[in-house]
Amino acid sequence: MEYRVCMPRGRIDTGGALGVEPNSIPDEQARVLAEAFSASPVPAAIVDGDELIVRANRAFALLHGRDHPSELAGQPLPEPAAPISRVPLVVAGRIYTLVSLDGAGTSDAARAGGSGLVDRDQLMQETERTLADGRSCALLVLHVDRFSTIVDTLGPAEADRLLETLLARVALATRAQDALCRLGGDEVAVLLRHRSTAADALATAQWIVRLAGEPVELDGRSVVTSLSVGVAVANPGASVGSLLREADVALSEAKSRGRNRAVVFDPALRAVLEERSRLEYELRLALSGGRLELYYQPEVDLVTGEVLGVEALARWPHPSRGLLSAGAFVELAEQTGMAAELGRWVLDEAAGALAAWREAHPGLVMYLNVSAMQLGQPELVAEVRRTLDQAGVPPHQICLEITETAVMTDVDRSMRVLAALHELGVDLAIDDFGTGFSSLAHLKRFPVQLLKIDRSFVDDLDDDDGRAIVASVLGLASSLGLEVIAEGVETGEQRRILVDLGCSRAQGHLFSVALDRESCGRWLAARRRTPDGGGRDHPS
Ligand code: C2E
Ligand code: CA
Ligand code: CA
């Protein structure tokens, strides 16, 4: 089937009388037109009156993560990734619409199908020339988020294909005068010419981030990745070196704000970055010097008031900043390669504490937070086993808390590690439940026994919607045979509502803040069970 543009934009004619009659185009010319549509670097699709795709071109397919345009045939038009133009078409008396993405795909790189890259030297020279001519420009530095995990998961060849696809999408978002360069590994730089304001450059960068977030089909599986982008806009006196450094600083900021975003450099960022490096250095020293502390927050039975377990939470007594909560440094530890070491220390400390407390509280469960990084390491299983053996703690008294986001970072590998941990006999909980992907399909596959309802939902228990959410999580958990713990319970009212809704386990400031080992020991001793005191063991 060939489709021809036969109406000027904005006019619709169903009769075909004003348009070119379908049969009046010779076959060869029709093929040329169809070929031009297919090969066009501008992502475009033709949709019918029901907005279903009749035909898409390669650029459009690529943009939406498909290898072949035919995969999109008959599908509804995806949510546009960029501003679109719509041109009505009449072909053989039927109305269609040509949908194309505005301004996309006009760079050299896009024209060459994502391979028209300049090398590093060329990029430097072109940037220098642009600056010397006093023309406005901006430099973007891009990183694929968690690329090493992607390489580990997909293998280097597939990871490279993924990178090619992402590069082609970057090209789609740039203009003819821009230059694209693969700096090495997963690092890419883009010179944007004629962009004089931060807002202009940021708009392009944000578009790139948006396009990169569309799924990529690789070997029949759909892979979702994201990009972080640092943006530096040339000011008078800028040099290639200063632009690159500024873009790098902005890139680090984009990553530390949670990745999958673009950040424009501003001078305040430099100070932030220096501060972060200092904190990282101090944290490294504290961790290796054994100066971190592990605190414990009790988990109680809302009905009987009995203590069921404790969650280990890391603390850092900082020489000048006071006692820092995990929220203030755990992410930094994870971003700077300290996750495994932190995890080993926590495991060791916690196993020791549990061994000491078991005498008074035989069934006490120790909850440990596990980061995405740890889940990616198969050694975790052996480490857990060894530590528990050494401390003489049975595995079913350990529950590892993982977030949905951590699992989703690399589902297959996480699944293997989780299965091995489950096999070992430790319990698994989904932490911060409701804030991540909450994919039911995945939830069923994970060998988890417990959900921890995030504090934000407990906070909302005072309104109807908030109660409805918690009620539905409880319903879901019970139909999947999972236990539930509510986090961050601060008021008696929240406790009452939770009990009404059927949730009987919780932690939060209402019962206790996180306590150091000694204080927690005293707290537990004050609640020591009498020999006939019953009490509830953790279900396994
Ligand atoms: P999380 O696992 O969701 O831990 C709960 C956080 O809420 C803790 O903050 C806890 O102190 C705080 N909290 C508990 N009850 C209440 C309450 O009633 N009200 C309020 N406002 N807050 C409450 P913290 O210790 O700063 O930990 C923050 C996050 O850092 C944790 O969130 C966890 O994801 C992570 N984390 C903590 N310790 C470790 C660790 O040893 N390893 C790893 N990988 N992550 C950890
Ligand atoms: Ca937790
Ligand atoms: Ca939590």
Coordinates of C-alpha atoms and ligand atoms in Angstrom, one line a residue:
M1 CA 0.0 0.0 0.0
E2 CA 1.3 3.4 -0.8
Y3 CA 0.1 6.7 0.7
R4 CA 0.6 10.0 -1.0
V5 CA 0.3 13.4 0.4
C6 CA -2.3 15.0 -1.9
M7 CA -3.8 17.7 0.2
P8 CA -2.3 20.9 1.5
R9 CA -2.0 21.1 5.2
G10 CA -5.3 21.9 6.9
R11 CA -7.6 21.0 4.1
I12 CA -9.6 17.8 4.0
D13 CA -11.4 16.5 0.9
T14 CA -13.0 13.2 0.8
G15 CA -13.7 13.1 -2.9
G16 CA -10.2 13.1 -4.2
A17 CA -11.2 15.5 -6.9
L18 CA -8.9 18.2 -5.7
G19 CA -6.1 15.8 -4.8
V20 CA -4.0 13.6 -7.0
E21 CA -5.9 10.6 -8.1
P22 CA -4.2 7.5 -6.6
N23 CA -3.9 5.9 -10.0
S24 CA -2.4 8.9 -11.6
I25 CA 1.0 8.3 -9.9
P26 CA 3.0 5.8 -11.8
D27 CA 4.2 2.8 -9.9
E28 CA 7.8 3.7 -9.9
Q29 CA 7.1 7.2 -8.6
A30 CA 4.9 5.7 -5.9
R31 CA 7.7 3.4 -4.8
V32 CA 10.1 6.4 -4.7
L33 CA 7.6 8.3 -2.5
A34 CA 7.1 5.3 -0.2
E35 CA 10.8 4.8 0.0
A36 CA 11.3 8.5 0.9
F37 CA 8.8 8.2 3.7
S38 CA 10.5 5.1 5.0
A39 CA 14.0 6.5 4.9
S40 CA 13.1 10.0 6.2
P41 CA 15.0 10.8 9.4
V42 CA 11.9 12.6 10.6
P43 CA 9.9 10.2 12.7
A44 CA 6.5 10.0 11.0
A45 CA 3.5 7.8 10.9
I46 CA 0.2 7.6 9.0
V47 CA -2.8 7.0 11.1
D48 CA -6.4 6.2 10.0
G49 CA -9.6 7.8 11.2
D50 CA -9.4 5.8 14.4
E51 CA -5.9 7.0 15.1
L52 CA -4.5 3.6 14.5
I53 CA -1.2 3.4 12.8
V54 CA -1.4 2.3 9.2
R55 CA 2.2 2.8 8.4
A56 CA 5.2 4.2 10.3
N57 CA 8.7 4.9 9.1
R58 CA 12.0 3.6 10.5
A59 CA 12.7 6.8 12.5
F60 CA 9.3 6.6 14.1
A61 CA 9.8 2.9 15.0
L62 CA 13.2 3.5 16.4
L63 CA 11.9 6.3 18.5
H64 CA 9.3 4.0 20.0
G65 CA 11.7 1.1 20.6
R66 CA 10.8 -1.1 17.7
D67 CA 13.2 -2.7 15.2
H68 CA 10.7 -2.7 12.4
P69 CA 8.0 -0.2 11.5
S70 CA 5.6 -3.1 10.8
E71 CA 5.5 -3.9 14.5
L72 CA 3.5 -0.7 15.0
A73 CA 0.9 -1.4 12.3
G74 CA -2.6 -1.4 13.7
Q75 CA -1.5 0.0 17.0
P76 CA -2.8 3.2 18.6
L77 CA -0.6 6.2 18.2
P78 CA 1.8 6.2 21.1
E79 CA 1.8 9.1 23.5
P80 CA 3.9 11.7 21.5
A81 CA 7.4 12.0 22.8
A82 CA 7.7 15.4 21.3
P83 CA 5.6 18.2 19.7
I84 CA 3.9 16.8 16.7
S85 CA 2.5 18.1 13.4
R86 CA -0.6 16.6 11.9
V87 CA -1.3 16.8 8.2
P88 CA -4.6 15.5 6.8
L89 CA -4.3 13.2 3.8
V90 CA -6.8 11.9 1.4
V91 CA -6.0 8.7 -0.4
A92 CA -8.5 7.0 -2.6
G93 CA -11.3 8.8 -1.0
R94 CA -10.3 7.9 2.6
I95 CA -9.0 10.3 5.2
Y96 CA -5.7 9.7 6.9
T97 CA -3.4 11.9 9.0
L98 CA 0.3 12.2 8.6
V99 CA 1.8 12.6 12.0
S100 CA 5.4 13.7 12.3
L101 CA 7.6 14.8 15.1
D102 CA 8.5 18.4 14.9
G103 CA 12.0 19.4 14.3
A104 CA 13.3 16.0 15.0
G105 CA 15.8 14.1 13.0
T106 CA 17.4 16.9 11.1
S107 CA 21.0 16.5 12.4
D108 CA 23.7 15.0 10.4
A109 CA 23.9 12.1 12.7
A110 CA 20.2 11.4 12.3
R111 CA 20.5 11.6 8.5
A112 CA 23.2 9.0 8.7
G113 CA 21.0 6.8 10.8
G114 CA 22.8 7.5 14.1
S115 CA 26.3 6.8 12.8
G116 CA 27.3 10.3 11.6
L117 CA 29.3 11.0 14.7
V118 CA 32.3 13.3 15.0
D119 CA 35.2 12.1 17.1
R120 CA 36.5 13.7 20.2
D121 CA 39.1 15.9 18.5
Q122 CA 36.6 17.1 15.9
L123 CA 34.1 18.0 18.7
M124 CA 36.8 20.0 20.5
Q125 CA 37.8 21.8 17.4
E126 CA 34.2 22.6 16.4
T127 CA 33.4 23.8 19.9
E128 CA 36.6 26.0 19.9
R129 CA 35.7 27.4 16.5
T130 CA 32.2 28.2 17.6
L131 CA 33.5 29.9 20.7
A132 CA 36.2 31.8 18.8
D133 CA 33.6 33.1 16.3
G134 CA 31.6 34.5 19.3
R135 CA 28.6 32.4 18.4
S136 CA 26.3 31.0 21.1
C137 CA 26.4 27.3 21.9
A138 CA 25.9 24.8 24.7
L139 CA 27.6 21.5 25.5
L140 CA 25.7 18.4 26.8
V141 CA 27.4 15.5 28.4
L142 CA 25.2 12.3 28.6
H143 CA 25.6 9.2 30.6
V144 CA 23.4 6.0 30.3
D145 CA 22.2 5.4 33.9
R146 CA 23.6 2.2 35.4
F147 CA 25.3 1.2 32.2
S148 CA 27.6 -1.3 33.9
T149 CA 24.5 -3.2 35.2
I150 CA 23.1 -3.1 31.6
V151 CA 26.4 -4.6 30.3
D152 CA 26.3 -7.2 33.0
T153 CA 22.8 -8.1 32.2
L154 CA 22.6 -8.0 28.4
G155 CA 26.2 -8.7 27.6
P156 CA 28.5 -6.3 25.8
A157 CA 27.2 -6.8 22.3
E158 CA 23.6 -6.2 23.2
A159 CA 24.5 -3.3 25.4
D160 CA 26.3 -1.8 22.5
R161 CA 23.2 -2.2 20.3
L162 CA 21.2 -0.5 23.0
L163 CA 23.7 2.4 23.0
E164 CA 23.5 2.7 19.2
T165 CA 19.7 3.0 19.5
L166 CA 20.0 5.6 22.3
L167 CA 22.5 7.5 20.1
A168 CA 20.2 7.5 17.2
R169 CA 17.5 8.9 19.5
V170 CA 19.8 11.6 20.7
A171 CA 20.5 12.4 17.0
L172 CA 16.7 12.6 16.4
A173 CA 16.4 15.4 19.0
T174 CA 19.2 17.5 17.6
R175 CA 19.5 19.9 14.7
A176 CA 21.6 19.9 11.5
Q177 CA 24.1 22.3 12.9
D178 CA 24.7 20.2 16.1
A179 CA 27.5 17.7 16.5
L180 CA 27.4 14.4 18.4
C181 CA 30.4 12.6 19.8
R182 CA 30.9 9.3 21.7
L183 CA 33.5 10.3 24.3
G184 CA 34.1 6.7 25.3
G185 CA 32.2 4.0 27.0
D186 CA 28.6 5.2 27.6
E187 CA 29.6 8.8 27.7
V188 CA 28.3 11.0 24.9
A189 CA 28.8 14.7 24.2
V190 CA 26.6 17.0 22.1
L191 CA 27.5 20.4 20.8
L192 CA 24.4 22.5 20.4
R193 CA 25.0 25.5 18.2
H194 CA 22.9 28.6 18.2
R195 CA 21.5 27.9 21.7
S196 CA 22.2 31.0 23.7
T197 CA 19.9 30.5 26.7
A198 CA 19.9 27.8 29.4
A199 CA 16.2 27.3 28.7
D200 CA 16.9 26.6 25.0
A201 CA 19.6 24.1 25.8
L202 CA 17.6 22.5 28.6
A203 CA 14.6 22.0 26.3
T204 CA 16.7 20.0 23.9
A205 CA 18.3 18.1 26.8
Q206 CA 15.0 17.3 28.3
W207 CA 13.7 16.1 24.9
I208 CA 16.7 13.7 24.7
V209 CA 16.0 12.4 28.2
R210 CA 12.4 11.8 27.2
L211 CA 13.2 10.0 23.9
A212 CA 15.8 7.8 25.7
G213 CA 13.2 6.7 28.2
E214 CA 11.1 5.0 25.5
P215 CA 11.5 1.2 25.7
V216 CA 14.0 -0.5 23.3
E217 CA 13.2 -3.9 21.9
L218 CA 16.3 -6.1 21.9
D219 CA 16.0 -9.7 20.9
G220 CA 12.3 -9.8 21.7
R221 CA 12.7 -8.3 25.2
S222 CA 11.8 -4.8 26.1
V223 CA 14.6 -2.9 27.8
V224 CA 14.0 0.4 29.5
T225 CA 16.9 2.7 30.3
S226 CA 17.4 6.3 31.1
L227 CA 19.9 9.0 30.5
S228 CA 21.4 11.7 32.8
V229 CA 22.5 14.9 31.1
G230 CA 24.7 17.7 32.2
V231 CA 24.2 21.0 30.3
A232 CA 26.7 23.9 30.1
V233 CA 25.9 27.1 28.2
A234 CA 28.8 29.1 26.9
N235 CA 29.2 32.5 28.5
P236 CA 31.7 35.1 27.3
G237 CA 35.2 33.9 28.0
A238 CA 34.2 30.2 28.0
S239 CA 36.7 27.6 26.8
V240 CA 36.2 24.1 25.6
G241 CA 37.7 22.9 28.9
S242 CA 35.5 25.1 31.1
L243 CA 32.4 24.0 29.2
L244 CA 33.3 20.3 29.6
R245 CA 34.0 20.7 33.3
E246 CA 30.8 22.5 33.9
A247 CA 28.7 20.0 31.9
D248 CA 30.4 17.3 34.0
V249 CA 29.5 18.9 37.3
A250 CA 25.9 19.4 36.1
L251 CA 25.9 15.7 35.1
S252 CA 26.9 14.6 38.6
E253 CA 24.2 16.8 39.9
A254 CA 21.6 15.2 37.5
K255 CA 22.7 11.8 38.8
S256 CA 22.6 12.7 42.5
R257 CA 19.1 14.1 42.0
G258 CA 18.0 10.6 41.0
R259 CA 19.2 10.3 37.4
N260 CA 16.9 10.2 34.3
R261 CA 17.0 14.0 34.1
A262 CA 18.9 17.0 32.7
V263 CA 20.5 19.7 34.8
V264 CA 22.0 23.0 33.7
F265 CA 25.3 24.1 35.3
D266 CA 25.2 27.1 37.5
P267 CA 28.0 28.3 39.8
A268 CA 26.2 27.2 43.0
L269 CA 26.7 23.6 41.8
R270 CA 30.4 23.8 42.1
A271 CA 30.1 24.4 45.8
V272 CA 27.6 21.5 46.1
L273 CA 30.0 19.2 44.4
E274 CA 32.9 20.1 46.5
E275 CA 30.8 19.5 49.6
R276 CA 29.8 16.1 48.3
S277 CA 33.4 15.0 47.6
R278 CA 34.3 16.0 51.1
L279 CA 31.5 14.1 52.6
E280 CA 32.4 11.1 50.5
Y281 CA 35.9 11.2 51.7
E282 CA 34.8 11.4 55.4
L283 CA 32.4 8.6 54.9
R284 CA 35.0 6.3 53.5
L285 CA 37.2 7.0 56.5
A286 CA 34.3 6.4 58.9
L287 CA 33.3 3.2 57.3
S288 CA 36.9 1.7 57.2
G289 CA 37.6 3.1 60.7
G290 CA 34.6 1.4 62.2
R291 CA 33.0 4.7 63.2
L292 CA 29.5 4.1 61.8
E293 CA 26.9 2.9 64.3
L294 CA 23.9 0.6 63.8
Y295 CA 20.6 1.7 65.4
Y296 CA 17.5 -0.5 65.8
Q297 CA 13.9 0.4 65.5
P298 CA 11.4 -2.0 67.1
E299 CA 8.5 -3.5 65.3
V300 CA 5.4 -4.2 67.4
D301 CA 2.2 -6.1 67.3
L302 CA -0.5 -3.3 67.3
V303 CA -3.0 -5.5 69.1
T304 CA -0.9 -7.0 71.9
G305 CA 1.9 -4.4 72.0
E306 CA 4.4 -7.2 71.9
V307 CA 7.8 -6.6 70.2
L308 CA 8.2 -8.8 67.1
G309 CA 11.4 -7.6 65.6
V310 CA 13.9 -4.7 65.1
E311 CA 15.0 -3.0 61.9
A312 CA 18.7 -2.1 61.6
L313 CA 19.3 1.5 60.5
A314 CA 22.7 2.9 59.9
R315 CA 23.9 6.0 61.7
W316 CA 27.0 8.2 61.3
P317 CA 28.1 10.2 64.3
H318 CA 29.7 13.0 62.2
P319 CA 32.4 15.0 64.0
S320 CA 30.9 18.4 63.0
R321 CA 27.4 17.6 61.7
G322 CA 26.1 15.5 64.6
L323 CA 24.4 12.2 64.3
L324 CA 23.5 11.7 60.7
S325 CA 20.5 9.4 59.7
A326 CA 20.8 6.9 57.0
G327 CA 18.8 9.2 54.7
A328 CA 21.7 11.6 54.8
F329 CA 24.5 9.3 53.6
V330 CA 23.4 5.8 52.5
E331 CA 22.7 7.0 48.9
L332 CA 26.1 8.6 48.8
A333 CA 27.7 5.4 49.9
E334 CA 25.8 3.5 47.2
Q335 CA 26.8 6.0 44.5
T336 CA 30.4 5.9 45.4
G337 CA 30.9 2.2 45.5
M338 CA 30.7 1.7 49.3
A339 CA 27.4 -0.3 49.2
A340 CA 29.0 -3.7 49.5
E341 CA 31.3 -2.7 52.4
L342 CA 28.5 -1.0 54.2
G343 CA 26.2 -4.0 53.7
R344 CA 28.8 -6.4 55.1
W345 CA 29.3 -4.3 58.2
V346 CA 25.6 -4.0 58.8
L347 CA 25.1 -7.7 58.4
D348 CA 27.9 -8.5 60.9
E349 CA 26.8 -5.9 63.5
A350 CA 23.2 -6.9 63.3
A351 CA 23.8 -10.6 63.5
G352 CA 25.9 -10.0 66.6
A353 CA 23.1 -7.9 68.2
L354 CA 20.5 -10.5 67.4
A355 CA 22.5 -13.3 68.9
A356 CA 22.8 -11.2 72.1
W357 CA 19.0 -10.4 72.2
R358 CA 17.7 -13.9 71.3
E359 CA 18.0 -15.1 74.9
A360 CA 15.4 -12.7 76.2
H361 CA 13.5 -12.6 72.9
P362 CA 13.9 -16.0 71.2
G363 CA 11.7 -15.3 68.2
L364 CA 12.9 -11.7 67.5
V365 CA 13.4 -11.0 63.8
M366 CA 16.2 -8.7 62.6
Y367 CA 15.2 -6.6 59.5
L368 CA 18.0 -5.5 57.3
N369 CA 17.9 -3.0 54.4
V370 CA 19.6 -4.3 51.2
S371 CA 20.6 -2.0 48.4
A372 CA 20.2 -2.6 44.7
M373 CA 24.0 -2.9 44.4
Q374 CA 24.1 -5.8 47.0
L375 CA 21.3 -7.6 45.2
G376 CA 23.4 -7.6 42.0
Q377 CA 26.1 -9.5 43.8
P378 CA 25.8 -13.3 44.0
E379 CA 28.4 -13.3 46.8
L380 CA 25.7 -11.8 49.0
V381 CA 24.2 -15.2 49.6
A382 CA 27.4 -16.8 50.8
E383 CA 28.1 -13.8 53.0
V384 CA 24.7 -14.0 54.6
R385 CA 25.1 -17.7 55.2
R386 CA 28.6 -17.3 56.7
T387 CA 27.7 -14.5 59.0
L388 CA 24.6 -16.2 60.4
D389 CA 26.6 -19.4 60.9
Q390 CA 29.3 -17.5 62.8
A391 CA 26.8 -15.7 65.0
G392 CA 24.7 -18.8 65.5
V393 CA 21.5 -17.1 64.3
P394 CA 18.9 -19.1 62.4
P395 CA 18.1 -17.7 58.9
H396 CA 14.4 -17.5 59.5
Q397 CA 15.1 -14.8 62.1
I398 CA 16.6 -12.5 59.4
C399 CA 14.4 -10.6 57.0
L400 CA 16.0 -8.7 54.2
E401 CA 14.2 -5.6 53.0
I402 CA 14.5 -4.7 49.3
T403 CA 12.8 -2.0 47.4
E404 CA 10.9 -2.6 44.2
T405 CA 13.2 -0.2 42.4
A406 CA 16.2 -2.2 43.5
V407 CA 14.7 -5.4 42.1
M408 CA 13.7 -3.8 38.9
T409 CA 17.2 -2.5 38.2
D410 CA 17.9 -6.0 37.0
V411 CA 15.0 -8.3 37.4
D412 CA 16.6 -11.6 36.3
R413 CA 19.7 -11.3 38.3
S414 CA 17.8 -10.1 41.4
M415 CA 15.5 -13.0 41.0
R416 CA 18.4 -15.4 41.1
V417 CA 19.8 -13.8 44.2
L418 CA 16.4 -13.6 45.9
A419 CA 15.7 -17.3 45.1
A420 CA 19.0 -18.3 46.6
L421 CA 18.4 -16.2 49.7
H422 CA 15.0 -17.7 50.1
E423 CA 16.5 -21.2 49.7
L424 CA 18.8 -20.3 52.5
G425 CA 15.8 -19.7 54.7
V426 CA 15.9 -15.9 55.2
D427 CA 12.7 -14.0 54.8
L428 CA 12.3 -11.2 52.2
A429 CA 10.2 -8.1 52.4
I430 CA 9.4 -5.4 49.9
D431 CA 10.3 -2.1 51.5
D432 CA 8.5 1.2 50.8
F433 CA 5.7 -0.7 49.1
G434 CA 3.6 1.4 46.8
T435 CA 6.3 3.9 45.9
G436 CA 8.0 1.9 43.2
F437 CA 6.7 0.0 40.3
S438 CA 4.3 -2.2 42.3
S439 CA 4.2 -4.6 39.4
L440 CA 1.8 -7.3 40.4
A441 CA 3.2 -9.6 37.8
H442 CA 6.6 -9.3 39.4
L443 CA 5.4 -9.4 42.9
K444 CA 3.9 -12.8 42.3
R445 CA 7.3 -14.1 41.0
F446 CA 9.3 -12.8 43.9
P447 CA 9.8 -15.2 46.9
V448 CA 8.7 -12.4 49.3
Q449 CA 6.8 -13.0 52.5
L450 CA 6.2 -9.4 53.6
L451 CA 5.2 -6.0 52.4
K452 CA 6.2 -2.8 54.3
I453 CA 3.7 -0.1 53.6
D454 CA 5.5 3.2 53.0
R455 CA 5.3 5.9 55.6
S456 CA 3.7 8.3 53.0
F457 CA 0.6 6.1 53.0
V458 CA 0.4 6.0 56.7
D459 CA 0.7 9.8 56.7
D460 CA -2.4 9.9 54.6
L461 CA -4.6 7.7 56.8
D462 CA -6.5 10.7 57.9
D463 CA -8.3 11.0 54.6
D464 CA -10.6 8.6 52.7
D465 CA -8.3 8.1 49.7
G466 CA -5.4 7.4 52.0
R467 CA -7.4 4.8 53.9
A468 CA -8.6 3.3 50.7
I469 CA -5.1 2.8 49.4
V470 CA -3.9 1.1 52.6
A471 CA -7.0 -1.1 52.6
S472 CA -6.4 -2.2 49.0
V473 CA -2.7 -3.0 49.8
L474 CA -3.9 -5.1 52.7
G475 CA -6.4 -6.9 50.5
L476 CA -3.7 -7.5 47.9
A477 CA -1.3 -8.8 50.5
S478 CA -3.8 -11.1 52.0
S479 CA -4.8 -12.6 48.6
L480 CA -1.1 -13.2 47.8
G481 CA -0.6 -14.6 51.3
L482 CA 1.8 -11.9 52.4
E483 CA 2.3 -10.3 55.8
V484 CA 2.2 -6.5 56.1
I485 CA 4.0 -4.0 58.3
A486 CA 3.1 -0.4 58.4
E487 CA 6.0 2.1 58.6
G488 CA 6.2 5.4 60.3
V489 CA 3.2 5.2 62.7
E490 CA 3.4 8.4 64.8
T491 CA -0.1 8.8 66.3
G492 CA -2.6 6.7 68.2
E493 CA -5.1 7.6 65.6
Q494 CA -3.0 6.0 62.8
R495 CA -2.6 3.0 65.0
R496 CA -6.4 2.7 65.6
I497 CA -7.2 3.1 61.9
L498 CA -4.6 0.4 61.0
V499 CA -6.0 -2.0 63.4
D500 CA -9.5 -1.3 62.1
L501 CA -8.3 -2.0 58.5
G502 CA -6.8 -5.3 59.7
C503 CA -3.1 -4.4 59.8
S504 CA -1.6 -5.6 63.0
R505 CA 2.1 -5.0 62.7
A506 CA 3.9 -1.6 62.6
Q507 CA 6.9 0.4 63.5
G508 CA 7.2 4.2 64.0
H509 CA 7.9 6.9 66.5
L510 CA 4.7 6.1 68.4
F511 CA 6.4 3.0 69.7
S512 CA 10.1 4.0 69.5
V513 CA 12.6 5.9 67.4
A514 CA 15.6 3.9 66.2
L515 CA 17.8 3.2 69.3
D516 CA 21.5 2.5 69.7
R517 CA 22.4 -1.1 70.5
E518 CA 22.6 -0.5 74.3
S519 CA 19.4 1.5 74.5
C520 CA 17.6 -1.0 72.3
G521 CA 18.9 -3.8 74.6
R522 CA 17.3 -2.0 77.5
W523 CA 14.1 -1.3 75.6
L524 CA 13.8 -5.0 74.8
A525 CA 14.7 -6.1 78.3
A526 CA 11.8 -4.0 79.7
R527 CA 9.5 -6.0 77.4
R528 CA 11.1 -9.4 78.1
R529 CA 8.6 -12.2 77.7
T530 CA 7.6 -14.2 80.7
P531 CA 8.2 -18.0 80.1
D532 CA 4.5 -18.6 79.6
G533 CA 4.0 -15.2 78.0
G534 CA 3.1 -16.6 74.7
G535 CA 4.1 -14.1 72.1
R536 CA 4.2 -14.6 68.4
D537 CA 6.9 -16.0 66.2
H538 CA 7.5 -14.4 62.9
P539 CA 5.7 -16.4 60.2
S540 CA 8.0 -18.0 57.8
Ligands
C2E1 P1 13.5 2.9 55.4 O1 14.0 1.5 55.3 O2 12.2 3.1 54.8 O3 13.6 3.2 56.9 C1 12.6 4.0 57.5 C2 13.1 5.4 57.8 O4 12.1 6.1 58.4 C3 14.3 5.5 58.7 O5 15.0 6.6 58.3 C4 13.6 5.7 60.1 O6 14.5 6.3 61.0 C5 12.5 6.6 59.7 N1 11.3 6.4 60.6 C6 10.9 5.3 61.2 N2 9.8 5.6 61.9 C7 9.5 6.9 61.7 C8 8.4 7.7 62.1 O7 7.5 7.3 62.8 N3 8.3 9.0 61.6 C9 9.3 9.4 60.7 N4 9.2 10.7 60.3 N5 10.4 8.7 60.3 C10 10.4 7.4 60.8 P2 16.6 6.5 58.2 O8 17.2 5.7 59.3 O9 17.1 7.9 57.8 O10 16.8 5.6 56.9 C11 16.4 6.1 55.6 C12 16.6 5.0 54.6 O11 17.9 4.7 54.4 C13 15.9 3.7 55.0 O12 14.5 3.9 54.6 C14 16.6 2.7 54.2 O13 16.1 2.6 52.9 C15 18.0 3.3 54.1 N6 18.9 2.6 55.1 C16 18.9 2.7 56.4 N7 19.9 1.9 56.9 C17 20.4 1.3 55.9 C18 21.4 0.3 55.8 O14 22.0 -0.2 56.7 N8 21.7 -0.2 54.5 C19 21.0 0.2 53.4 N9 21.3 -0.3 52.2 N10 20.1 1.2 53.5 C20 19.8 1.7 54.7
CA2 CA 13.5 -0.5 55.6
CA3 CA 10.7 1.8 54.3

